[in-house]
Coordinates of C-alpha atoms in Angstrom, one line a residue:
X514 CA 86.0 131.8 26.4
X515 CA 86.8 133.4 23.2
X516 CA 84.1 134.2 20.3
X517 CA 86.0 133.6 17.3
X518 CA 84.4 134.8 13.9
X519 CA 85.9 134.5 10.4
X520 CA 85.3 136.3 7.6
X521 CA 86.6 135.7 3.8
X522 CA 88.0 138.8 1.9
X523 CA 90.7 139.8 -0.2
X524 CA 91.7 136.2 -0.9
X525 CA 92.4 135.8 3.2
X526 CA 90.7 134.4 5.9
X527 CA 90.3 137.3 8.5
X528 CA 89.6 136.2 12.0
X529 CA 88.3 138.6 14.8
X530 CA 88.2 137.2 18.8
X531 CA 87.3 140.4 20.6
X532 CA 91.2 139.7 22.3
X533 CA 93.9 140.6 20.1
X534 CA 93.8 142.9 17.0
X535 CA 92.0 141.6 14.1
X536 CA 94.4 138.9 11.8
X537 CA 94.3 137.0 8.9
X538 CA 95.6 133.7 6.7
X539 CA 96.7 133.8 3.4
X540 CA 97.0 130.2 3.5
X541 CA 100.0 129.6 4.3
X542 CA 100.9 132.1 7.6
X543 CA 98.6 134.0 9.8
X544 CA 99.7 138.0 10.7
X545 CA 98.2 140.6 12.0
X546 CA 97.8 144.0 10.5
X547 CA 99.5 147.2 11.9
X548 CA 96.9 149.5 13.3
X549 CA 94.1 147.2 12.8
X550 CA 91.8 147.2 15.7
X551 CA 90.5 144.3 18.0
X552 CA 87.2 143.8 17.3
X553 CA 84.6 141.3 17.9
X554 CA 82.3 141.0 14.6
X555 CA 83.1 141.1 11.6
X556 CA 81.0 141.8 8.1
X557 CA 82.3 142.6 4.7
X558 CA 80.5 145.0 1.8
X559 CA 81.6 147.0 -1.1
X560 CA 85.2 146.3 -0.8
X561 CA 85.4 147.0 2.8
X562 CA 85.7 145.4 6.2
X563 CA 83.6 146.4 8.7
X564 CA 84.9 146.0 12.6
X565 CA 82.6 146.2 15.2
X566 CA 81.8 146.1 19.0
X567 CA 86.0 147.2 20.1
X568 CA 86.4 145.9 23.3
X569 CA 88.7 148.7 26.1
X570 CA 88.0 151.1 23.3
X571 CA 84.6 151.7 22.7
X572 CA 81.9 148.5 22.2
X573 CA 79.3 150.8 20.4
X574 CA 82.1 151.6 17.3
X575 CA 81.8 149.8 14.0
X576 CA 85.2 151.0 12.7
X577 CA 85.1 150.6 8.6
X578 CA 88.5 149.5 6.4
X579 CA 89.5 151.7 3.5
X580 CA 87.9 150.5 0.4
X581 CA 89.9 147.5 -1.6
X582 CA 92.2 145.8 1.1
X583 CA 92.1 145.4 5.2
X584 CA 95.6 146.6 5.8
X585 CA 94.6 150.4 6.2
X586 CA 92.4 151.4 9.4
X587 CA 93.4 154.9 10.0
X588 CA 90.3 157.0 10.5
X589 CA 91.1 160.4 9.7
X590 CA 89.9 163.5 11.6
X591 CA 88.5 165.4 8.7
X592 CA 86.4 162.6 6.8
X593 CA 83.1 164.8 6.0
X594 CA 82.7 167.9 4.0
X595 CA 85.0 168.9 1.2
X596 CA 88.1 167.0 2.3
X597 CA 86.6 163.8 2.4
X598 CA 88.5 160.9 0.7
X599 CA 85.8 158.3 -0.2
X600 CA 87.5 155.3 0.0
X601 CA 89.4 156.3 3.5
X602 CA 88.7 154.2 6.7
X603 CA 85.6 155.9 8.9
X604 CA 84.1 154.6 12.2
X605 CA 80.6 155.0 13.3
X606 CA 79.4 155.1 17.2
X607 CA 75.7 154.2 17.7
X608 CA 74.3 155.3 20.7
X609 CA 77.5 154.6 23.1
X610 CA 75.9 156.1 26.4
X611 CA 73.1 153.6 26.5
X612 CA 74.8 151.4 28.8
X613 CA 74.9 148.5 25.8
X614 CA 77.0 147.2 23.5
X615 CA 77.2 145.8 19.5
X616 CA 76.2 142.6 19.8
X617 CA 75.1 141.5 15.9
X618 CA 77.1 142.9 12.6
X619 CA 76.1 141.5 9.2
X620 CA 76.3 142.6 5.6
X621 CA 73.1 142.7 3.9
X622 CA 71.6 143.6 0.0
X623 CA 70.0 146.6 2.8
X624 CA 73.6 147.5 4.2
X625 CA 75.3 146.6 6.8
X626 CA 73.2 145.6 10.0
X627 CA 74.1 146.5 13.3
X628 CA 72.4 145.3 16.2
X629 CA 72.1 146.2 20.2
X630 CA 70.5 144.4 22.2
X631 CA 67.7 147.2 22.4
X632 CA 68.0 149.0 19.4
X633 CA 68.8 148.1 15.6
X634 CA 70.2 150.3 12.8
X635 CA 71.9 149.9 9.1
X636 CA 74.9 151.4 7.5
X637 CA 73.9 152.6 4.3
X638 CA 75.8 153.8 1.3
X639 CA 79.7 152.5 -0.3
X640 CA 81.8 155.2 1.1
X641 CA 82.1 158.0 2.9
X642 CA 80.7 160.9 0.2
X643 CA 77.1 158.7 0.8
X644 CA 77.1 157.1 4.1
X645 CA 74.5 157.5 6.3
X646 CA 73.1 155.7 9.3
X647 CA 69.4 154.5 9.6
X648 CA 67.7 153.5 12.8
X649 CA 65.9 150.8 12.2
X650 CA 64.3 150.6 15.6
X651 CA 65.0 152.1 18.9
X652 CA 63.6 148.9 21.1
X653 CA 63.8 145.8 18.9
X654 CA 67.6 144.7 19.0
X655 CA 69.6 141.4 18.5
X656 CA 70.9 138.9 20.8
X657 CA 72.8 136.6 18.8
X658 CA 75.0 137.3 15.8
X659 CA 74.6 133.9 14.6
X660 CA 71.3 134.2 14.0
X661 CA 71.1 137.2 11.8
X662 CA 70.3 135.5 8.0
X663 CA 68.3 136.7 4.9
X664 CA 65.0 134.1 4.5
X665 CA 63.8 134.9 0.9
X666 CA 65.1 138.2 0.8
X667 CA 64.2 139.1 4.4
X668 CA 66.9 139.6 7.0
X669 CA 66.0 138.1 10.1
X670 CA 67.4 137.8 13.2
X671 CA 66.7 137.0 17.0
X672 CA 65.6 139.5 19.5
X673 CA 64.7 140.0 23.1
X674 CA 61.5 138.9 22.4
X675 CA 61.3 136.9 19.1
X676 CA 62.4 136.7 15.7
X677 CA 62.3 139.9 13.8
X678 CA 62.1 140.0 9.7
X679 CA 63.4 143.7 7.9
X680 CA 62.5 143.3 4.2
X681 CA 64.3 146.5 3.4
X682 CA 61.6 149.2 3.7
X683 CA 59.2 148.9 6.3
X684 CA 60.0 148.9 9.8
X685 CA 61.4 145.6 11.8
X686 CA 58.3 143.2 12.5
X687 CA 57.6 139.6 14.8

């Protein structure tokens, strides 16, 4: 069956199935958007979209909008050093030879959470002059996106072996 996630941005419902590119309704109509990849989660921070787990492509990418609007997905060869555009797409691969794939993407006050099922790690930053990537930890991951939520200003989430708590500087805990 199909996993179906929405996502509200840019005054359009945007709707990922892991089958066909990534879509959206304005209310009225539903279309896709050229170039736009099929992705299976969905998160949205600082004016961005943020695609992730792209199945028959690569299911470790998180492949990132440009800044303002979800019409432009693009990634550029040369988006680091001195010709980097900030607000140009980017896409990020975290650790695609371990054999697993993105299985939890969520926006946070932290960043923008991606879990593994072994393994967890946060975009930081609002564009590409100040990303960077932080592992959060190598062996706690997440099994279910659904349950990735801030509790009192702790994201939370479920794991192989419990629930996990990140309060934004110390390392994931039970």
């Amino acid at each position: 069956g199909y996993h179906i996630q929405t996502l509200a941005a840019f005054s359009k419902l945007w709707i990922a199935d892991g089958a066909n590119p990534l879509y959206y309704w304005d209310g009225n109509s539903t279309s896709t958007v050229a170039g736009a990849p099929i992705c299976t989660y969905l998160a949205f921070k600082d004016s961005r979209i943020y695609c992730g787990n792209i199945p028959n492509v690569e299911s470790s990418e998180v492949i990132v909008s440009s800044a303002g609007g979800g019409s432009y997905w693009t990634v550029t060869q040369n988006i680091a050093g001195l010709n980097a555009v900030d607000n140009s797409p980017n896409s990020f691969l975290f650790t695609p030879d371990d054999g697993d794939v993105i299985t939890c993407l969520a926006a946070t006050p932290f960043g923008v959470f991606v879990g593994k099922r072994l393994s967890s790690q946060m975009i930081k930053g609002t564009g590409n002059l100040n990303y960077e990537i932080r592992l959060l930890d190598p062996k706690i991951g997440c099994v279910d996106n659904n349950s990735v939520q801030m509790v009192y200003g702790v994201l939370t989430w479920l794991g192989v072996d419990g629930v996990y708590g990140f309060d934004g500087r110390s390392s994931p805990h039970l």
